[in-house]
Short mmCIF file of C-alpha atoms in Angstrom, two decimals:
data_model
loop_
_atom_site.label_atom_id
_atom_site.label_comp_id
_atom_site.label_asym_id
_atom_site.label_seq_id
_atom_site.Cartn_x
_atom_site.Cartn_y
_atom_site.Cartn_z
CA UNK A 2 14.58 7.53 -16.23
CA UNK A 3 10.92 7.86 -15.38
CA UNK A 4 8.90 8.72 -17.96
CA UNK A 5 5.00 9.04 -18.84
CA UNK A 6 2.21 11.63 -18.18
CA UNK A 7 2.84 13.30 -14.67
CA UNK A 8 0.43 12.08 -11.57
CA UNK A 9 -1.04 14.37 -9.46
CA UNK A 10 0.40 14.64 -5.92
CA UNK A 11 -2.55 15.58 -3.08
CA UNK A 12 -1.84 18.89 -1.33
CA UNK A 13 0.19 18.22 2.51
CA UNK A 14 -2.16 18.64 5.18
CA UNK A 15 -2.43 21.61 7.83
CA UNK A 16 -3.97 22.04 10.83
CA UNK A 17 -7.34 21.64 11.08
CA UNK A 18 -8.24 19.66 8.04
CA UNK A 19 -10.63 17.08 8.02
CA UNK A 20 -9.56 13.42 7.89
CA UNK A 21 -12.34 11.11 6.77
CA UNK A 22 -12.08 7.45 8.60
CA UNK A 23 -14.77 4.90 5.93
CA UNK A 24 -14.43 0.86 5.37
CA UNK A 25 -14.51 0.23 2.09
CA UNK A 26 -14.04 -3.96 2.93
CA UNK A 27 -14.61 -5.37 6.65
CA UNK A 28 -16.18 -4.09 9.36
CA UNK A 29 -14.76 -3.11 12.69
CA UNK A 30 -16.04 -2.14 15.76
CA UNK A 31 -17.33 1.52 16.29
CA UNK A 32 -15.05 1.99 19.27
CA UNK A 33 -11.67 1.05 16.84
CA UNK A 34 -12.84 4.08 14.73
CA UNK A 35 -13.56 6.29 18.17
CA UNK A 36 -10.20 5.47 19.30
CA UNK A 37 -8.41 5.97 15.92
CA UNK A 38 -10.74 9.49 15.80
CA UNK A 39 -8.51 10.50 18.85
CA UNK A 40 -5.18 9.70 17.67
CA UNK A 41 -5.97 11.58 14.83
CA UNK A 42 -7.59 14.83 17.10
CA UNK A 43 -4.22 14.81 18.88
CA UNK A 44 -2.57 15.27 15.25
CA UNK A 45 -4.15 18.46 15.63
CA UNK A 46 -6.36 17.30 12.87
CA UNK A 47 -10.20 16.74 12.40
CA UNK A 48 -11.32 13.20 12.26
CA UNK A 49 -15.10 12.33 10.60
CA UNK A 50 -16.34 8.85 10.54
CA UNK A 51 -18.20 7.44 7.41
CA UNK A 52 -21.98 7.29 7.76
CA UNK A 53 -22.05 3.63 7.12
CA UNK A 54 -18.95 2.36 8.71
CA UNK A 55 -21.18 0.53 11.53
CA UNK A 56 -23.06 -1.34 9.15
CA UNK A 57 -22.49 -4.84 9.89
CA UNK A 58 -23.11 -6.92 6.29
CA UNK A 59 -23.71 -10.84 6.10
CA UNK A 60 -21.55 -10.45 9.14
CA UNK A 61 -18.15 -9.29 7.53
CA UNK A 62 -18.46 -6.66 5.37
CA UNK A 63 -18.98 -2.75 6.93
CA UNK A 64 -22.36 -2.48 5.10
CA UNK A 65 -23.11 -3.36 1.39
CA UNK A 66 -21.07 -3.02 -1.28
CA UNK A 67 -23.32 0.24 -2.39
CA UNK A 68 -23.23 1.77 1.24
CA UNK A 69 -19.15 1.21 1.03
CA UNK A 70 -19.08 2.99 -1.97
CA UNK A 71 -21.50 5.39 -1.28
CA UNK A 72 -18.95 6.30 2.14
CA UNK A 73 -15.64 6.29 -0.47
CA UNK A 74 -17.59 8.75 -2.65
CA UNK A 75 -18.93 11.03 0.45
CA UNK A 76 -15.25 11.03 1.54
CA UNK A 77 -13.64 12.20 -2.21
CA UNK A 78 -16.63 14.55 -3.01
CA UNK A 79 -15.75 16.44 0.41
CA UNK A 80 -14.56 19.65 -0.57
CA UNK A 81 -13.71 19.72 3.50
CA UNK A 82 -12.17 16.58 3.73
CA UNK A 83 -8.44 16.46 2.90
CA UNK A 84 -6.99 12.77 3.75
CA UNK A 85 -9.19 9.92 3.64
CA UNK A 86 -7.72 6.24 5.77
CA UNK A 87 -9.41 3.09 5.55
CA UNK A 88 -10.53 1.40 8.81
CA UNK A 89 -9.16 -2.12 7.84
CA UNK A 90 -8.94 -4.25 4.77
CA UNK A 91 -10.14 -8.16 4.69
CA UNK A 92 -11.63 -8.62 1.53
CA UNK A 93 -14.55 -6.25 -0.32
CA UNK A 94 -12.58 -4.00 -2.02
CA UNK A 95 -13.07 -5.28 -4.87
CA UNK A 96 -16.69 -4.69 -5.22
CA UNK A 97 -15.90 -0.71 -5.03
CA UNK A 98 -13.52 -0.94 -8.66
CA UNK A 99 -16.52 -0.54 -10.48
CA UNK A 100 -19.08 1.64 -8.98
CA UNK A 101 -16.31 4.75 -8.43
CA UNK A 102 -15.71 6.11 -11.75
CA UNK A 103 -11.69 6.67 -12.19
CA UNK A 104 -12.52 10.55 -12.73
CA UNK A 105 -13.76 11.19 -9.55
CA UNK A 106 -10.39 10.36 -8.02
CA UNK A 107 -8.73 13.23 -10.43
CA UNK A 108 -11.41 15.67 -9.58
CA UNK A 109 -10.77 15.21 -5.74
CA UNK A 110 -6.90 14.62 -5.38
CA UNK A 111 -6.52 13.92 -1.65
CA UNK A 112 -4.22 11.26 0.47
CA UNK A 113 -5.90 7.96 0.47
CA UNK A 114 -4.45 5.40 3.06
CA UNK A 115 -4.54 1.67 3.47
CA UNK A 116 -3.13 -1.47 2.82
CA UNK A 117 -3.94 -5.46 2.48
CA UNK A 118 -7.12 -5.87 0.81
CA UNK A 119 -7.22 -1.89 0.25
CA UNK A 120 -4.35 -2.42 -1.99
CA UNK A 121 -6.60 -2.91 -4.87
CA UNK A 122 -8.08 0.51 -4.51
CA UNK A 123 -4.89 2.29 -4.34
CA UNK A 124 -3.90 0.37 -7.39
CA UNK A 125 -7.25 2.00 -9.22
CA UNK A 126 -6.22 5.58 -7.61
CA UNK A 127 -2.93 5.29 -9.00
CA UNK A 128 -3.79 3.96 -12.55
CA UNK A 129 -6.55 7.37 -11.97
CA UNK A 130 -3.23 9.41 -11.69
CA UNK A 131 -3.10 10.25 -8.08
CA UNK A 132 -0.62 9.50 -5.20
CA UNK A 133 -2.00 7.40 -2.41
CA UNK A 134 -0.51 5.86 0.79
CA UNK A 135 -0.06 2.11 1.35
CA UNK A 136 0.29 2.50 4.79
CA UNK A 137 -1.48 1.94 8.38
CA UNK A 138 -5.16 1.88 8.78
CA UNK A 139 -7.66 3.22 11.71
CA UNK A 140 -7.27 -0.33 13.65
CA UNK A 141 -3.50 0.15 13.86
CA UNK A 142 -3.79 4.22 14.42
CA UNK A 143 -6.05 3.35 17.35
CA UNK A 144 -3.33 1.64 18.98
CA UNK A 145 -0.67 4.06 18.69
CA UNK A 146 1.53 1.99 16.90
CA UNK A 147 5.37 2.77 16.16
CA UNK A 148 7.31 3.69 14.12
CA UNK A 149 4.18 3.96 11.95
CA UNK A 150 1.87 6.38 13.40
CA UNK A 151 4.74 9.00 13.79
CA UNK A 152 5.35 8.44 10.09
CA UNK A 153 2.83 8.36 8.79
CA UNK A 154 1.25 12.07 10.59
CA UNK A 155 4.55 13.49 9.12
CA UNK A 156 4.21 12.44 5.87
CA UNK A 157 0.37 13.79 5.74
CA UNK A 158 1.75 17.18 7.13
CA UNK A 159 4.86 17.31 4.00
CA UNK A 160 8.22 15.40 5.70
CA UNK A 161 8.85 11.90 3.95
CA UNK A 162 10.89 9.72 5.10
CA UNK A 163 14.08 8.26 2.79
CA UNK A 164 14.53 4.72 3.73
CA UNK A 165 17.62 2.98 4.79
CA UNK A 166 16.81 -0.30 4.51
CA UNK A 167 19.44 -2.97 6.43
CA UNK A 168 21.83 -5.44 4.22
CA UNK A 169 19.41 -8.72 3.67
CA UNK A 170 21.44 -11.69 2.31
CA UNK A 171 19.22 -11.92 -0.99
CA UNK A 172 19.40 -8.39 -1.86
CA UNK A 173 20.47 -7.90 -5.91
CA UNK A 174 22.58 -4.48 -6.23
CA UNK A 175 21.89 -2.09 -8.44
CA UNK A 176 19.79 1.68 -9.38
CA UNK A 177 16.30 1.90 -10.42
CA UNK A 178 13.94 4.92 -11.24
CA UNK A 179 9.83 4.65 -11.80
CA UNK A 180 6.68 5.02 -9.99
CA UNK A 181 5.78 2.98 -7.35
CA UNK A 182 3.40 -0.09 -7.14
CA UNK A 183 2.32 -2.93 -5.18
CA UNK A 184 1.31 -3.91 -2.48
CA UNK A 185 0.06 -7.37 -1.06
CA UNK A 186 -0.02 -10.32 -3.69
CA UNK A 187 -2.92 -11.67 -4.03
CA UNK A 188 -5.33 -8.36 -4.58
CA UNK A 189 -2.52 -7.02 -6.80
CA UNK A 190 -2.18 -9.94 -9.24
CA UNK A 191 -6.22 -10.15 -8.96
CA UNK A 192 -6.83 -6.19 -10.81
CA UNK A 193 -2.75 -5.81 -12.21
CA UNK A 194 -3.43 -6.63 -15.64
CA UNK A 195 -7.41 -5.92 -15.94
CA UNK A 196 -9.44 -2.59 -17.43
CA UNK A 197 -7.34 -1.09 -14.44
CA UNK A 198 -3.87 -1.05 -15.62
CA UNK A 199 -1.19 1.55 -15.24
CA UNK A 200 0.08 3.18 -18.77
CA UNK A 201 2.81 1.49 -20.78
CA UNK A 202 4.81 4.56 -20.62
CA UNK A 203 5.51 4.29 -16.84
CA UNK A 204 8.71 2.70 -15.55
CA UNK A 205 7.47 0.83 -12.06
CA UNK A 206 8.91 -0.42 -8.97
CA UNK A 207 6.83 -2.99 -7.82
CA UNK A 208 6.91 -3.92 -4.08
CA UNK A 209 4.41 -6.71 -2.62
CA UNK A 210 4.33 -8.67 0.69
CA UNK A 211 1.84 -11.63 1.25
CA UNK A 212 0.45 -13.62 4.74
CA UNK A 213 -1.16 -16.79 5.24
CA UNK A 214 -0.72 -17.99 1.73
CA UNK A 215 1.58 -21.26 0.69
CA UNK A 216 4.89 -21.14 -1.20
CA UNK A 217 3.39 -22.82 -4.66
CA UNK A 218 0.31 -20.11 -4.66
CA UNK A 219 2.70 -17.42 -3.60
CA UNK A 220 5.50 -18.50 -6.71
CA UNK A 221 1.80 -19.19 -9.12
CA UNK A 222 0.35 -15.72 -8.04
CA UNK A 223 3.66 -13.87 -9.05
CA UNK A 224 3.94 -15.93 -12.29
CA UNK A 225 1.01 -14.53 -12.93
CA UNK A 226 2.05 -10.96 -12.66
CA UNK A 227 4.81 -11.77 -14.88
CA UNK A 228 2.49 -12.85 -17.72
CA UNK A 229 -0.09 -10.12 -16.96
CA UNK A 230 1.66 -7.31 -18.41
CA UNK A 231 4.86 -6.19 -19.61
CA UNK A 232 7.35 -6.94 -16.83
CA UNK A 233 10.31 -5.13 -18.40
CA UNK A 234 8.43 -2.15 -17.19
CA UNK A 235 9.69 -3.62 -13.67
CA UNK A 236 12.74 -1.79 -13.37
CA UNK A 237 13.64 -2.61 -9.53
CA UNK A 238 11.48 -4.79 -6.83
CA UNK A 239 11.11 -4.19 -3.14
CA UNK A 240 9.99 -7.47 -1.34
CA UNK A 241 8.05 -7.02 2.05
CA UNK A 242 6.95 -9.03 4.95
CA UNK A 243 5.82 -12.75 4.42
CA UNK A 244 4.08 -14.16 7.08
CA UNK A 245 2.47 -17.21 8.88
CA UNK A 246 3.67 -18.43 5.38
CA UNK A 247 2.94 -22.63 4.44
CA UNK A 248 5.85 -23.75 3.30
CA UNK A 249 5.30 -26.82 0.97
CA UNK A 250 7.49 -26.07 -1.05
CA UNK A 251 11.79 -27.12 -0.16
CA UNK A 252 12.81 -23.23 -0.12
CA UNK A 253 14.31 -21.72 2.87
CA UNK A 254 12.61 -18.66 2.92
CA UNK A 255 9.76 -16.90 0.06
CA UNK A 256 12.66 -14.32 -0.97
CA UNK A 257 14.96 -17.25 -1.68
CA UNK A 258 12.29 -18.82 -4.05
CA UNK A 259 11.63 -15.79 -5.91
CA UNK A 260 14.89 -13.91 -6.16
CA UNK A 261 15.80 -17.36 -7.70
CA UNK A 262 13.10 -16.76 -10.46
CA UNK A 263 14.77 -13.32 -11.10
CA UNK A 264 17.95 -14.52 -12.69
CA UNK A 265 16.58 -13.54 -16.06
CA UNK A 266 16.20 -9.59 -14.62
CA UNK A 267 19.07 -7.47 -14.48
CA UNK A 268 17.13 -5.35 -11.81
CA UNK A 269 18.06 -4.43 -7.88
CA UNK A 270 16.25 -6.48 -5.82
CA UNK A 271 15.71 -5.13 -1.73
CA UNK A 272 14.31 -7.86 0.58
CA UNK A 273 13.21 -7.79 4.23
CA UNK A 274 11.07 -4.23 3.91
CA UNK A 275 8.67 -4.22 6.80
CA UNK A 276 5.73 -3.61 4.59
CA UNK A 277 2.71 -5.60 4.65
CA UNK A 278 0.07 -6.77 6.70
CA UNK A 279 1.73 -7.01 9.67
CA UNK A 280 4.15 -4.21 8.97
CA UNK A 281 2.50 -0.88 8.36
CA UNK A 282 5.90 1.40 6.85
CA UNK A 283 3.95 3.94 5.03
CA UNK A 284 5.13 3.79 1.03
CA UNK A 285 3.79 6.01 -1.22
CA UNK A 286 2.24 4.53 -4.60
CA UNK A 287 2.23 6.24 -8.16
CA UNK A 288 4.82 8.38 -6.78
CA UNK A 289 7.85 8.54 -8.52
CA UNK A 290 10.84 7.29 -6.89
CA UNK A 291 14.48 5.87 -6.81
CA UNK A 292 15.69 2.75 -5.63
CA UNK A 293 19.44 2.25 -4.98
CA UNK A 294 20.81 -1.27 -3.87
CA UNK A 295 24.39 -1.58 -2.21
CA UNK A 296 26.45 -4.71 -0.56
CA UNK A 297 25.58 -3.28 2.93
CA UNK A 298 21.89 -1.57 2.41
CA UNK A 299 19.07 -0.28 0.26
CA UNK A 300 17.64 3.07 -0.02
CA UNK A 301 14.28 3.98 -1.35
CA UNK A 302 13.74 8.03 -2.08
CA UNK A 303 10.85 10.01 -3.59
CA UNK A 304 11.42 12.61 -6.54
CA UNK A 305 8.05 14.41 -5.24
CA UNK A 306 7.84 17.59 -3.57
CA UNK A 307 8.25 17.65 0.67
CA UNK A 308 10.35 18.03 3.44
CA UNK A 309 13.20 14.79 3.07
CA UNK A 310 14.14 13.16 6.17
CA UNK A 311 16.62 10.13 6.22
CA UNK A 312 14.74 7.29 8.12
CA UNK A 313 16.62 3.86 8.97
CA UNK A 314 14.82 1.30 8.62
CA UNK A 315 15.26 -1.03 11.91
CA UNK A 316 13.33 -4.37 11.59
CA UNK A 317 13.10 -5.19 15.49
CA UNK A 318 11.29 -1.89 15.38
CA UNK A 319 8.77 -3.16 12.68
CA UNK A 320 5.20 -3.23 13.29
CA UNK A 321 4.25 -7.03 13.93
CA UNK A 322 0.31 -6.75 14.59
CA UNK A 323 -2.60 -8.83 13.28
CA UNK A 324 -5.59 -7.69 11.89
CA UNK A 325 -9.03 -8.06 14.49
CA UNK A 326 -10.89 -10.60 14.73
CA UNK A 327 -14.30 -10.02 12.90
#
């Protein structure tokens, strides 16, 4: 059973509410944000971009590391502003960990959203105590992307989704119960571990996804997670997309290799989840949540207040997009 102190849940969204758009990492163009701004309008929702989103930094990064911060802190602090979604990831986040203190995150609950790089703040939000969103960001709202933008509005507004997840041939059966973690690889395995850490009282269900990396750093990276901190904690794993992965390794596929390294575990294992960077299906992290693995399917519920709503998973219907070019 789950167990350890409770995390706060953000209030559900109404009408009206603000929705701040910032970039905490990369830039991207003005016009993304404009055209995300809509989507959001037609939610029925207000959108309100960050004051130093256009800041173009050493050419990548959406301003400096204090202007990013100073955005993520105007966003929180909002008393108006009820949802907050990152504009892309990239790489930056990391220069935020330290210059938000983890209090100001419990003082202003709200929904934060992102993924990729982002995942390392949504790792800090949940060891903070609050429920965030790894899920699609302003450049994939802008283009009206399905099924994510349609799940993720609903889920703002109080109607989350239970997955039904299709059979995959390295799936491990079983039933799992903790709070759930993740995200892509390489951030995650860069803070899991650190001053940022999630309490030893809290069972987890660890999800991550990775792109453009090679099979040996992929199998080194989750060694590493392994040895980071106590992995019996891990209590069922959810593995996402992989893609435009370098296979230098003789595996057939990145589930194959790391299933293998499993054996030990006597923990469900789901593969094939369309999250990750190329797949945007919203997840919810530090909330808590079941995991139940059969011969012919997965399902992934949340034990959190809302409106349930049986969603199956179709992978044809996954969201296959690529981050901008900067």
């Amino acid at each position: 059973m789950y167990q350890g102190k409770k995390i706060i849940q953000p209030p559900y969204l109404q009408a009206g509410d603000k929705v701040a758009l910032i970039s905490p990492a990369y830039w991207v163009p003005q016009e993304a944000l404009m055209q995300a701004a809509e989507v959001i309008r037609g939610w029925g929702l207000e959108p309100i971009i960050g004051p130093h989103t256009n800041n173009l930094n050493v050419n990548a990064y959406a301003g400096t590391a204090d202007n990013r911060a100073d955005d993520l802190l105007w966003a929180l602090e909002g008393d108006s502003i009820k949802a907050i979604i990152c504009s892309r990831g990239g790489y930056g986040s990391i220069h935020l960990l330290d210059r938000i203190p983890q209090e100001n995150f419990q003082q202003h609950p709200k929904w934060f959203i992102g993924h990729g790089d982002i995942t390392m703040l949504l790792y800090a939000i949940a060891f903070a105590g609050v429920m965030c969103i790894h899920g699609p960001m302003a450049f994939q709202i802008a283009s009206r992307q399905e099924p994510t933008t349609s799940i993720i509005r609903n889920m703002l507004f109080g109607t989350l989704p239970q997955y039904i997840i299709p059979y995959h041939p390295y799936n491990r059966c079983g039933h799992a119960e903790g709070i759930l973690v993740g995200g892509n690889l390489s951030s995650y395995s860069a803070v899991a571990g650190t001053k940022i850490h999630l309490s030893a009282k809290h069972d987890i269900i660890l999800f991550i996804e990775e792109v453009e990396e090679s099979l040996h750093n992929i199998d080194r990276l989750f060694y590493m997670l392994r040895l980071q901190y106590d992995f019996e904690r891990v209590k069922g794993i959810i593995f996402g997309t992989f893609n435009s992965i370098k296979y230098d390794l003789q595996y057939g596929s990145v589930e194959q290799m790391l299933v293998a390294h499993l054996h030990e575990y006597e923990i469900p294992v789901c593969c094939g989840f369309p999250v990750g960077s190329n797949s945007c299906i919203p997840l919810i992290e530090g909330a808590p949540c079941t995991l139940d693995v059969s011969i012919d399917k997965a399902m992934l519920s949340y034990n959190i207040k809302g409106n349930v709503e049986p969603y199956e998973v179709n992978f044809a219907k996954s969201n296959l997009i690529k981050e901008p070019d900067l």
